[in-house]
PDB file of C-alpha atoms in Angstrom:
ATOM      1  CA  MET A  74      65.303 117.470 120.571  1.00 87.00           C
ATOM      2  CA  LEU A  75      63.127 120.110 118.872  1.00 94.00           C
ATOM      3  CA  ALA A  76      60.387 119.274 116.401  1.00 93.00           C
ATOM      4  CA  THR A  77      61.668 122.113 114.210  1.00 94.00           C
ATOM      5  CA  ASP A  78      65.212 120.713 113.847  1.00 96.00           C
ATOM      6  CA  ALA A  79      64.366 119.091 110.499  1.00 96.00           C
ATOM      7  CA  LEU A  80      62.736 122.299 109.230  1.00 97.00           C
ATOM      8  CA  GLU A  81      65.836 124.270 110.186  1.00 98.00           C
ATOM      9  CA  ARG A  82      68.036 121.929 108.149  1.00 98.00           C
ATOM     10  CA  GLU A  83      65.645 122.107 105.188  1.00 98.00           C
ATOM     11  CA  LEU A  84      65.609 125.903 105.194  1.00 98.00           C
ATOM     12  CA  ILE A  85      69.399 126.160 105.368  1.00 98.00           C
ATOM     13  CA  ASP A  86      69.800 123.526 102.622  1.00 98.00           C
ATOM     14  CA  GLU A  87      67.374 125.493 100.444  1.00 98.00           C
ATOM     15  CA  LEU A  88      69.354 128.701 100.934  1.00 98.00           C
ATOM     16  CA  ASN A  89      72.565 126.903  99.929  1.00 98.00           C
ATOM     17  CA  ARG A  90      70.816 125.398  96.892  1.00 97.00           C
ATOM     18  CA  GLN A  91      69.445 128.725  95.711  1.00 96.00           C
ATOM     19  CA  ILE A  92      72.828 130.448  95.942  1.00 97.00           C
ATOM     20  CA  GLY A  93      74.615 127.418  94.501  1.00 98.00           C
ATOM     21  CA  ARG A  94      77.355 127.046  97.094  1.00 97.00           C
ATOM     22  CA  ARG A  95      78.003 126.568 100.790  1.00 97.00           C
ATOM     23  CA  LEU A  96      77.055 129.737 102.575  1.00 98.00           C
ATOM     24  CA  SER A  97      78.955 131.153 105.518  1.00 98.00           C
ATOM     25  CA  SER A  98      77.085 131.498 108.784  1.00 98.00           C
ATOM     26  CA  GLY A  99      76.961 135.262 108.324  1.00 98.00           C
ATOM     27  CA  GLU A 100      75.400 134.833 104.897  1.00 98.00           C
ATOM     28  CA  ILE A 101      72.898 132.317 106.271  1.00 98.00           C
ATOM     29  CA  SER A 102      71.891 134.835 108.908  1.00 98.00           C
ATOM     30  CA  GLN A 103      71.439 137.665 106.413  1.00 98.00           C
ATOM     31  CA  LEU A 104      69.520 135.553 103.897  1.00 98.00           C
ATOM     32  CA  SER A 105      67.271 134.084 106.583  1.00 98.00           C
ATOM     33  CA  LEU A 106      66.338 137.596 107.653  1.00 98.00           C
ATOM     34  CA  MET A 107      65.756 138.641 104.057  1.00 98.00           C
ATOM     35  CA  VAL A 108      63.410 135.705 103.431  1.00 98.00           C
ATOM     36  CA  PHE A 109      61.608 136.389 106.699  1.00 98.00           C
ATOM     37  CA  PHE A 110      60.942 140.058 105.978  1.00 97.00           C
ATOM     38  CA  GLU A 111      60.063 139.473 102.312  1.00 97.00           C
ATOM     39  CA  GLN A 112      57.771 136.460 102.757  1.00 97.00           C
ATOM     40  CA  TRP A 113      56.831 135.735 106.370  1.00 97.00           C
ATOM     41  CA  ALA A 114      56.866 138.878 108.522  1.00 97.00           C
ATOM     42  CA  ASP A 115      53.078 139.184 108.342  1.00 96.00           C
ATOM     43  CA  ASP A 116      52.359 135.475 108.853  1.00 96.00           C
ATOM     44  CA  PRO A 117      53.250 134.324 112.389  1.00 97.00           C
ATOM     45  CA  ASN A 118      53.952 130.614 112.023  1.00 97.00           C
ATOM     46  CA  THR A 119      56.624 127.968 112.515  1.00 97.00           C
ATOM     47  CA  VAL A 120      58.559 128.889 109.363  1.00 98.00           C
ATOM     48  CA  ALA A 121      58.725 132.560 110.350  1.00 98.00           C
ATOM     49  CA  GLN A 122      59.941 131.706 113.839  1.00 98.00           C
ATOM     50  CA  THR A 123      62.495 129.213 112.535  1.00 98.00           C
ATOM     51  CA  LEU A 124      63.962 131.712 110.072  1.00 99.00           C
ATOM     52  CA  LEU A 125      64.557 134.175 112.893  1.00 99.00           C
ATOM     53  CA  ARG A 126      66.060 131.485 115.095  1.00 99.00           C
ATOM     54  CA  ILE A 127      68.399 130.511 112.265  1.00 99.00           C
ATOM     55  CA  ALA A 128      69.476 134.146 111.919  1.00 99.00           C
ATOM     56  CA  LEU A 129      70.225 134.382 115.639  1.00 99.00           C
ATOM     57  CA  LYS A 130      72.028 131.060 115.841  1.00 98.00           C
ATOM     58  CA  ALA A 131      74.085 131.722 112.704  1.00 98.00           C
ATOM     59  CA  SER A 132      75.213 135.173 113.818  1.00 98.00           C
ATOM     60  CA  PRO A 133      74.577 135.495 117.566  1.00 98.00           C
ATOM     61  CA  ASN A 134      76.869 138.484 118.040  1.00 98.00           C
ATOM     62  CA  ALA A 135      75.667 140.517 115.075  1.00 98.00           C
ATOM     63  CA  GLU A 136      74.975 144.207 115.614  1.00 97.00           C
ATOM     64  CA  ASN A 137      71.300 143.604 114.875  1.00 97.00           C
ATOM     65  CA  ALA A 138      70.923 140.659 117.303  1.00 98.00           C
ATOM     66  CA  THR A 139      68.743 142.688 119.668  1.00 98.00           C
ATOM     67  CA  GLN A 140      66.454 143.705 116.815  1.00 98.00           C
ATOM     68  CA  VAL A 141      66.173 140.083 115.674  1.00 98.00           C
ATOM     69  CA  LEU A 142      65.343 138.994 119.220  1.00 98.00           C
ATOM     70  CA  ASN A 143      62.635 141.652 119.338  1.00 98.00           C
ATOM     71  CA  ALA A 144      61.257 140.454 116.005  1.00 98.00           C
ATOM     72  CA  TYR A 145      61.174 136.879 117.286  1.00 98.00           C
ATOM     73  CA  ARG A 146      59.405 137.970 120.460  1.00 98.00           C
ATOM     74  CA  GLU A 147      56.791 139.876 118.444  1.00 98.00           C
ATOM     75  CA  ILE A 148      56.109 137.131 115.876  1.00 98.00           C
ATOM     76  CA  THR A 149      55.755 134.631 118.727  1.00 98.00           C
ATOM     77  CA  ARG A 150      53.360 136.915 120.571  1.00 98.00           C
ATOM     78  CA  GLN A 151      51.284 137.460 117.434  1.00 98.00           C
ATOM     79  CA  ARG A 152      51.093 133.718 116.826  1.00 98.00           C
ATOM     80  CA  ALA A 153      49.880 133.145 120.373  1.00 98.00           C
ATOM     81  CA  ILE A 154      47.270 135.902 120.057  1.00 98.00           C
ATOM     82  CA  ARG A 155      45.956 134.338 116.844  1.00 98.00           C
ATOM     83  CA  ASP A 156      46.210 130.637 117.698  1.00 98.00           C
ATOM     84  CA  MET A 157      46.074 130.482 121.512  1.00 98.00           C
ATOM     85  CA  PRO A 158      43.875 133.324 122.801  1.00 98.00           C
ATOM     86  CA  ALA A 159      43.006 131.361 125.957  1.00 99.00           C
ATOM     87  CA  LEU A 160      46.700 131.255 126.876  1.00 99.00           C
ATOM     88  CA  ILE A 161      46.860 135.025 126.448  1.00 98.00           C
ATOM     89  CA  ASP A 162      43.841 135.364 128.743  1.00 98.00           C
ATOM     90  CA  TRP A 163      45.582 133.212 131.366  1.00 98.00           C
ATOM     91  CA  VAL A 164      48.695 135.392 131.244  1.00 98.00           C
ATOM     92  CA  SER A 165      46.488 138.471 131.596  1.00 98.00           C
ATOM     93  CA  ALA A 166      44.668 136.968 134.604  1.00 98.00           C
ATOM     94  CA  CYS A 167      47.975 136.425 136.405  1.00 98.00           C
ATOM     95  CA  GLU A 168      49.118 139.928 135.524  1.00 98.00           C
ATOM     96  CA  HIS A 169      45.831 141.389 136.791  1.00 97.00           C
ATOM     97  CA  ARG A 170      46.431 139.712 140.166  1.00 97.00           C
ATOM     98  CA  SER A 171      50.128 140.700 140.161  1.00 98.00           C
ATOM     99  CA  LEU A 172      51.147 137.039 140.506  1.00 98.00           C
ATOM    100  CA  PRO A 173      53.828 134.919 138.804  1.00 98.00           C
ATOM    101  CA  LEU A 174      52.687 132.542 136.065  1.00 99.00           C
ATOM    102  CA  PRO A 175      52.350 129.030 137.578  1.00 99.00           C
ATOM    103  CA  VAL A 176      53.466 126.291 135.162  1.00 99.00           C
ATOM    104  CA  ILE A 177      53.526 122.549 135.821  1.00 99.00           C
ATOM    105  CA  ILE A 178      56.147 120.782 133.713  1.00 99.00           C
ATOM    106  CA  SER A 179      55.016 117.296 132.772  1.00 98.00           C
ATOM    107  CA  CYS A 180      54.796 114.813 129.897  1.00 97.00           C
ATOM    108  CA  GLU A 181      52.089 112.772 128.199  1.00 96.00           C
ATOM    109  CA  LYS A 182      52.765 109.803 130.467  1.00 95.00           C
ATOM    110  CA  TYR A 183      52.020 111.746 133.652  1.00 96.00           C
ATOM    111  CA  LEU A 184      49.271 114.091 132.477  1.00 98.00           C
ATOM    112  CA  SER A 185      46.743 112.672 134.936  1.00 97.00           C
ATOM    113  CA  THR A 186      49.133 113.343 137.828  1.00 96.00           C
ATOM    114  CA  ALA A 187      49.769 116.852 136.540  1.00 98.00           C
ATOM    115  CA  ALA A 188      46.035 117.515 136.163  1.00 98.00           C
ATOM    116  CA  ARG A 189      45.410 116.560 139.792  1.00 97.00           C
ATOM    117  CA  ALA A 190      48.167 118.888 140.927  1.00 96.00           C
ATOM    118  CA  ALA A 191      46.748 121.705 138.784  1.00 98.00           C
ATOM    119  CA  ASP A 192      43.244 121.182 140.170  1.00 97.00           C
ATOM    120  CA  ASP A 193      44.517 121.219 143.747  1.00 95.00           C
ATOM    121  CA  LEU A 194      46.637 124.307 143.165  1.00 96.00           C
ATOM    122  CA  ALA A 195      43.867 126.331 141.520  1.00 95.00           C
ATOM    123  CA  ASP A 196      42.156 127.069 144.842  1.00 88.00           C
ATOM    124  CA  ARG A 197      45.434 127.549 146.697  1.00 92.00           C
ATOM    125  CA  TYR A 198      46.757 129.943 144.054  1.00 95.00           C
ATOM    126  CA  PHE A 199      43.890 132.401 144.325  1.00 95.00           C
ATOM    127  CA  GLY A 200      41.723 130.921 141.585  1.00 95.00           C
ATOM    128  CA  ILE A 201      44.418 130.643 138.925  1.00 97.00           C
ATOM    129  CA  ARG A 202      44.856 127.129 137.544  1.00 98.00           C
ATOM    130  CA  PRO A 203      48.437 126.355 136.515  1.00 98.00           C
ATOM    131  CA  VAL A 204      49.123 125.617 132.872  1.00 99.00           C
ATOM    132  CA  ILE A 205      50.544 122.137 132.230  1.00 99.00           C
ATOM    133  CA  VAL A 206      53.460 122.011 129.765  1.00 99.00           C
ATOM    134  CA  THR A 207      54.223 118.905 127.696  1.00 98.00           C
ATOM    135  CA  GLY A 208      56.156 118.118 124.542  1.00 98.00           C
ATOM    136  CA  GLY A 209      54.628 117.551 121.117  1.00 94.00           C
ATOM    137  CA  ASN A 210      55.018 117.957 117.369  1.00 93.00           C
ATOM    138  CA  ASP A 211      53.814 121.551 117.209  1.00 94.00           C
ATOM    139  CA  LEU A 212      52.891 124.518 119.352  1.00 97.00           C
ATOM    140  CA  GLY A 213      49.334 124.404 120.666  1.00 98.00           C
ATOM    141  CA  PHE A 214      47.121 125.052 123.679  1.00 98.00           C
ATOM    142  CA  ASP A 215      44.321 122.782 124.886  1.00 98.00           C
ATOM    143  CA  GLU A 216      42.080 125.286 126.660  1.00 98.00           C
ATOM    144  CA  ALA A 217      39.755 122.690 128.189  1.00 97.00           C
ATOM    145  CA  ARG A 218      42.620 120.974 130.015  1.00 97.00           C
ATOM    146  CA  SER A 219      45.010 123.946 130.275  1.00 98.00           C
ATOM    147  CA  ILE A 220      47.721 121.981 128.463  1.00 99.00           C
ATOM    148  CA  LEU A 221      50.425 123.845 126.550  1.00 99.00           C
ATOM    149  CA  ARG A 222      52.188 121.623 124.023  1.00 98.00           C
ATOM    150  CA  LEU A 223      55.584 122.757 122.819  1.00 98.00           C
ATOM    151  CA  PRO A 224      57.428 121.534 119.699  1.00 97.00           C
ATOM    152  CA  VAL A 225      59.993 119.551 121.679  1.00 97.00           C
ATOM    153  CA  SER A 226      60.478 115.874 122.459  1.00 96.00           C
ATOM    154  CA  ASP A 227      58.590 114.583 125.496  1.00 96.00           C
ATOM    155  CA  VAL A 228      61.381 112.235 126.653  1.00 96.00           C
ATOM    156  CA  TYR A 229      63.277 112.763 129.910  1.00 95.00           C
ATOM    157  CA  GLU A 230      66.563 113.779 128.301  1.00 96.00           C
ATOM    158  CA  ALA A 231      64.800 116.591 126.403  1.00 96.00           C
ATOM    159  CA  LEU A 232      63.562 118.197 129.629  1.00 97.00           C
ATOM    160  CA  PRO A 233      66.154 121.014 129.578  1.00 98.00           C
ATOM    161  CA  TYR A 234      64.933 121.974 126.098  1.00 98.00           C
ATOM    162  CA  LYS A 235      61.296 121.783 127.198  1.00 98.00           C
ATOM    163  CA  ILE A 236      62.081 124.123 130.079  1.00 99.00           C
ATOM    164  CA  PHE A 237      63.961 126.661 127.979  1.00 99.00           C
ATOM    165  CA  GLU A 238      61.327 126.584 125.235  1.00 99.00           C
ATOM    166  CA  THR A 239      58.790 127.353 127.966  1.00 99.00           C
ATOM    167  CA  TRP A 240      60.806 130.374 129.073  1.00 99.00           C
ATOM    168  CA  VAL A 241      61.158 131.588 125.483  1.00 99.00           C
ATOM    169  CA  LEU A 242      57.402 131.468 124.903  1.00 99.00           C
ATOM    170  CA  LEU A 243      56.347 132.965 128.229  1.00 99.00           C
ATOM    171  CA  GLU A 244      58.954 135.715 127.968  1.00 98.00           C
ATOM    172  CA  ALA A 245      57.455 136.679 124.605  1.00 98.00           C
ATOM    173  CA  LEU A 246      53.994 136.814 126.185  1.00 98.00           C
ATOM    174  CA  GLY A 247      55.107 139.121 128.973  1.00 95.00           C
ATOM    175  CA  ALA A 248      55.528 137.163 132.245  1.00 96.00           C
ATOM    176  CA  ARG A 249      55.518 140.540 133.947  1.00 97.00           C
ATOM    177  CA  HIS A 250      55.625 139.065 137.454  1.00 98.00           C
ATOM    178  CA  GLY A 251      57.833 136.087 136.623  1.00 99.00           C
ATOM    179  CA  VAL A 252      57.151 132.362 136.525  1.00 99.00           C
ATOM    180  CA  ILE A 253      56.867 129.587 139.112  1.00 99.00           C
ATOM    181  CA  LYS A 254      58.135 126.255 137.788  1.00 99.00           C
ATOM    182  CA  ILE A 255      56.328 123.301 139.368  1.00 98.00           C
ATOM    183  CA  ASP A 256      56.899 119.541 139.106  1.00 97.00           C
ATOM    184  CA  ASP A 257      53.820 117.436 138.411  1.00 96.00           C
ATOM    185  CA  ASP A 258      54.012 115.492 141.697  1.00 93.00           C
ATOM    186  CA  LEU A 259      53.487 118.536 143.926  1.00 94.00           C
ATOM    187  CA  GLN A 260      50.875 118.268 146.686  1.00 94.00           C
ATOM    188  CA  VAL A 261      48.886 120.965 148.453  1.00 94.00           C
ATOM    189  CA  VAL A 262      49.157 121.041 152.246  1.00 92.00           C
ATOM    190  CA  PRO A 263      45.642 121.049 153.784  1.00 89.00           C
ATOM    191  CA  GLN A 264      44.550 124.071 155.810  1.00 78.00           C
ATOM    192  CA  ALA A 265      47.623 126.085 154.869  1.00 77.00           C
ATOM    193  CA  ALA A 266      45.780 129.279 153.986  1.00 72.00           C
ATOM    194  CA  ARG A 267      47.719 131.851 151.973  1.00 83.00           C
ATOM    195  CA  ASP A 268      47.453 135.633 151.916  1.00 92.00           C
ATOM    196  CA  ILE A 269      47.766 137.068 148.412  1.00 95.00           C
ATOM    197  CA  ASP A 270      49.658 140.157 149.565  1.00 96.00           C
ATOM    198  CA  ALA A 271      52.160 137.999 151.457  1.00 95.00           C
ATOM    199  CA  VAL A 272      52.679 135.828 148.383  1.00 96.00           C
ATOM    200  CA  ARG A 273      53.195 138.866 146.170  1.00 97.00           C
ATOM    201  CA  ALA A 274      55.687 140.294 148.641  1.00 97.00           C
ATOM    202  CA  ALA A 275      57.663 137.034 148.745  1.00 97.00           C
ATOM    203  CA  PHE A 276      58.377 137.222 145.011  1.00 98.00           C
ATOM    204  CA  SER A 277      59.050 140.951 144.915  1.00 96.00           C
ATOM    205  CA  GLY A 278      62.612 142.095 144.382  1.00 96.00           C
ATOM    206  CA  VAL A 279      64.150 138.659 143.702  1.00 98.00           C
ATOM    207  CA  ASP A 280      65.183 137.113 140.387  1.00 99.00           C
ATOM    208  CA  TYR A 281      65.791 133.434 141.166  1.00 99.00           C
ATOM    209  CA  MET A 282      64.548 131.685 144.278  1.00 99.00           C
ATOM    210  CA  GLY A 283      63.818 128.246 145.678  1.00 98.00           C
ATOM    211  CA  LEU A 284      65.307 125.504 147.797  1.00 96.00           C
ATOM    212  CA  THR A 285      68.970 125.771 146.859  1.00 97.00           C
ATOM    213  CA  LEU A 286      71.294 122.831 146.288  1.00 95.00           C
ATOM    214  CA  SER A 287      75.011 123.416 146.639  1.00 90.00           C
ATOM    215  CA  SER A 288      76.637 120.041 147.187  1.00 84.00           C
ATOM    216  CA  LEU A 289      79.658 119.087 145.105  1.00 87.00           C
ATOM    217  CA  HIS A 290      78.562 115.470 145.452  1.00 85.00           C
ATOM    218  CA  TYR A 291      75.148 115.454 143.757  1.00 87.00           C
ATOM    219  CA  ASP A 292      73.998 112.277 142.031  1.00 90.00           C
ATOM    220  CA  ARG A 293      75.522 112.177 138.534  1.00 94.00           C
ATOM    221  CA  ALA A 294      73.589 109.007 137.668  1.00 92.00           C
ATOM    222  CA  TRP A 295      70.155 110.461 138.506  1.00 90.00           C
ATOM    223  CA  HIS A 296      68.975 109.988 134.913  1.00 93.00           C
ATOM    224  CA  GLN A 297      69.716 106.258 134.826  1.00 92.00           C
ATOM    225  CA  GLY A 298      66.626 104.303 133.762  1.00 91.00           C
ATOM    226  CA  LYS A 299      64.712 107.458 132.804  1.00 92.00           C
ATOM    227  CA  CYS A 300      66.053 108.209 129.320  1.00 93.00           C
ATOM    228  CA  ALA A 301      64.623 106.965 126.031  1.00 89.00           C
ATOM    229  CA  SER A 302      67.905 107.261 124.111  1.00 91.00           C
ATOM    230  CA  ALA A 303      71.488 106.183 124.699  1.00 86.00           C
ATOM    231  CA  VAL A 304      72.819 109.105 126.707  1.00 89.00           C
ATOM    232  CA  ALA A 305      76.038 109.134 128.711  1.00 91.00           C
ATOM    233  CA  PRO A 306      75.691 106.915 131.800  1.00 93.00           C
ATOM    234  CA  LEU A 307      77.175 109.637 134.032  1.00 94.00           C
ATOM    235  CA  TYR A 308      76.537 113.378 133.965  1.00 94.00           C
ATOM    236  CA  ALA A 309      79.865 115.021 133.123  1.00 94.00           C
ATOM    237  CA  LYS A 310      79.422 118.752 133.682  1.00 93.00           C
ATOM    238  CA  PRO A 311      81.130 120.562 136.588  1.00 93.00           C
ATOM    239  CA  PHE A 312      79.556 122.215 139.592  1.00 93.00           C
ATOM    240  CA  VAL A 313      79.207 125.912 138.791  1.00 95.00           C
ATOM    241  CA  ALA A 314      77.078 127.500 141.515  1.00 96.00           C
ATOM    242  CA  PRO A 315      74.176 126.673 143.843  1.00 97.00           C
ATOM    243  CA  TRP A 316      70.925 126.135 141.967  1.00 97.00           C
ATOM    244  CA  ALA A 317      67.267 125.995 142.952  1.00 98.00           C
ATOM    245  CA  ARG A 318      65.845 122.466 143.178  1.00 96.00           C
ATOM    246  CA  GLY A 319      63.758 121.655 140.124  1.00 96.00           C
ATOM    247  CA  ALA A 320      60.642 120.580 141.999  1.00 97.00           C
ATOM    248  CA  LEU A 321      59.647 124.189 142.684  1.00 98.00           C
ATOM    249  CA  TYR A 322      61.414 127.450 141.901  1.00 99.00           C
ATOM    250  CA  PHE A 323      60.764 131.056 140.846  1.00 99.00           C
ATOM    251  CA  LEU A 324      62.233 133.133 138.024  1.00 99.00           C
ATOM    252  CA  SER A 325      61.593 136.844 137.618  1.00 99.00           C
ATOM    253  CA  LYS A 326      60.823 138.542 134.310  1.00 98.00           C
ATOM    254  CA  ALA A 327      64.427 139.770 134.154  1.00 98.00           C
ATOM    255  CA  ALA A 328      65.804 136.257 134.734  1.00 99.00           C
ATOM    256  CA  ILE A 329      63.554 134.768 132.052  1.00 99.00           C
ATOM    257  CA  GLU A 330      64.599 137.477 129.601  1.00 99.00           C
ATOM    258  CA  LYS A 331      68.269 136.647 130.195  1.00 99.00           C
ATOM    259  CA  LEU A 332      67.709 132.899 129.787  1.00 99.00           C
ATOM    260  CA  ALA A 333      65.571 133.246 126.663  1.00 99.00           C
ATOM    261  CA  ALA A 334      67.926 135.660 124.910  1.00 99.00           C
ATOM    262  CA  HIS A 335      70.998 133.537 125.619  1.00 99.00           C
ATOM    263  CA  TYR A 336      69.299 130.280 124.612  1.00 99.00           C
ATOM    264  CA  LEU A 337      67.994 131.703 121.324  1.00 99.00           C
ATOM    265  CA  ARG A 338      71.467 132.962 120.425  1.00 99.00           C
ATOM    266  CA  PHE A 339      73.449 130.023 121.810  1.00 98.00           C
ATOM    267  CA  PRO A 340      71.218 126.903 121.992  1.00 98.00           C
ATOM    268  CA  GLY A 341      74.386 124.849 122.312  1.00 96.00           C
ATOM    269  CA  CYS A 342      74.433 125.924 125.966  1.00 97.00           C
ATOM    270  CA  LEU A 343      72.250 122.856 126.592  1.00 97.00           C
ATOM    271  CA  ALA A 344      74.483 120.389 124.747  1.00 94.00           C
ATOM    272  CA  GLY A 345      75.128 117.406 127.005  1.00 92.00           C
ATOM    273  CA  GLU A 346      72.766 118.782 129.647  1.00 95.00           C
ATOM    274  CA  LEU A 347      70.419 116.382 131.437  1.00 95.00           C
ATOM    275  CA  TYR A 348      69.264 118.259 134.531  1.00 96.00           C
ATOM    276  CA  GLU A 349      67.122 121.304 133.790  1.00 97.00           C
ATOM    277  CA  ASP A 350      67.349 122.850 137.237  1.00 97.00           C
ATOM    278  CA  LYS A 351      71.137 122.790 137.257  1.00 97.00           C
ATOM    279  CA  ALA A 352      71.211 124.097 133.677  1.00 97.00           C
ATOM    280  CA  VAL A 353      69.057 127.065 134.699  1.00 98.00           C
ATOM    281  CA  GLY A 354      71.213 127.787 137.752  1.00 98.00           C
ATOM    282  CA  ASP A 355      74.496 127.426 135.877  1.00 98.00           C
ATOM    283  CA  LEU A 356      73.463 129.747 133.068  1.00 98.00           C
ATOM    284  CA  LEU A 357      71.940 132.351 135.354  1.00 99.00           C
ATOM    285  CA  HIS A 358      75.153 132.401 137.402  1.00 98.00           C
ATOM    286  CA  VAL A 359      77.140 133.072 134.225  1.00 98.00           C
ATOM    287  CA  LEU A 360      74.656 135.841 133.387  1.00 98.00           C
ATOM    288  CA  GLY A 361      75.063 137.434 136.815  1.00 98.00           C
ATOM    289  CA  VAL A 362      72.014 136.042 138.639  1.00 99.00           C
ATOM    290  CA  ASN A 363      72.423 133.784 141.683  1.00 98.00           C
ATOM    291  CA  ALA A 364      69.899 131.596 143.467  1.00 98.00           C
ATOM    292  CA  ILE A 365      68.313 132.887 146.676  1.00 98.00           C
ATOM    293  CA  HIS A 366      67.557 130.203 149.260  1.00 98.00           C
ATOM    294  CA  ASN A 367      63.895 130.586 150.177  1.00 97.00           C
ATOM    295  CA  PRO A 368      61.845 127.404 149.687  1.00 96.00           C
ATOM    296  CA  LEU A 369      58.606 128.147 147.858  1.00 97.00           C
ATOM    297  CA  GLU A 370      56.905 125.258 149.639  1.00 95.00           C
ATOM    298  CA  ALA A 371      56.443 127.442 152.713  1.00 93.00           C
ATOM    299  CA  ILE A 372      55.342 130.446 150.662  1.00 95.00           C
ATOM    300  CA  LEU A 373      52.645 128.543 148.759  1.00 95.00           C
ATOM    301  CA  GLY A 374      51.647 125.955 151.368  1.00 94.00           C
ATOM    302  CA  VAL A 375      52.614 122.946 149.269  1.00 95.00           C
ATOM    303  CA  SER A 376      54.800 119.860 149.523  1.00 94.00           C
ATOM    304  CA  THR A 377      57.303 118.429 147.045  1.00 91.00           C
ATOM    305  CA  ASP A 378      58.201 114.833 147.817  1.00 74.00           C
ATOM    306  CA  ALA A 379      60.737 114.239 145.052  1.00 61.00           C
ATOM    307  CA  PRO A 380      64.169 113.080 146.308  1.00 62.00           C
ATOM    308  CA  ASP A 381      67.058 115.445 145.690  1.00 61.00           C
ATOM    309  CA  ARG A 382      70.258 115.034 143.705  1.00 58.00           C
ATOM    310  CA  GLY A 383      72.073 117.352 146.090  1.00 62.00           C
ATOM    311  CA  ILE A 384      71.992 118.627 149.647  1.00 56.00           C
ATOM    312  CA  ALA A 385      69.697 121.558 150.402  1.00 54.00           C
ATOM    313  CA  THR A 386      71.510 124.407 152.098  1.00 52.00           C
ATOM    314  CA  ALA A 387      71.119 128.095 152.708  1.00 48.00           C
ATOM    315  CA  GLY A 388      74.642 128.669 151.426  1.00 46.00           C
ATOM    316  CA  ASP A 389      77.423 126.110 151.565  1.00 43.00           C
ATOM    317  CA  ALA A 390      80.691 128.011 151.552  1.00 36.00           C
ATOM    318  CA  SER A 391      82.669 124.902 150.661  1.00 34.00           C
ATOM    319  CA  ALA A 392      80.705 124.494 147.448  1.00 35.00           C
ATOM    320  CA  ALA A 393      80.581 128.107 146.370  1.00 29.00           C
TER     321      ALA A 393
END
């Protein structure tokens, strides 16, 4: 699903070749770190990031895991400062206004739809135009169109990876006031004026918020006809906890930190996953964060017309 998967295999194969035998995962972790600090620590690029991700994946419970996570965060931040200064400026603008980062998740096919939503939201969101996230072959930011391309496949079934890669990057850049995840078919409600202090207050003191879904009988065939590869015809994972509907939800800085750290150490948490919103809710529940039912549509004065896989509730005891 990630554009760097092949590079990861090449780097591990090269380590095995140089040592002349199959390395244990602990050895792979140690050698990856050694190569990083000897050759790449001062050059923030894809190879440097991949070496650190290999070290984390190979030995996720190592005593130095926190230090490796910090090193990954810093090398990612330095790469963004060097290669994507306009993205850094956008993060700073949101921080200056004490507002969450607004991101529209889209794909190449629907960029025009996403651009219209971003244009409409710019005025509603106090002059801040949302960044549009798509997949691609490498990390890059198109300043003119506010498009952030991540090294992940752009197909539907890769959406959970696109979402988590977004959290990893934005967490490294700060996301001091959290992130608002927005689908590309969102519409602004006319004449629904917003007060910036009221919006700030709505996101204060919560970690995970949106229109919650808690039905045990959500549509397990939702992905039918959307996927580019031969995935399972029916979603097979269990209900874990209520989650915020994917069309529009909020994550705090603390929630993003938890998601990013877990995903970097255990990327297999997304194996077999098809629905990004449920994946976020499931993992946050495991990490001790539960969804708060407070639809962002009312807070921001917008409308999301996407049909739901589940039933929206403010807390369904039978499904908890």
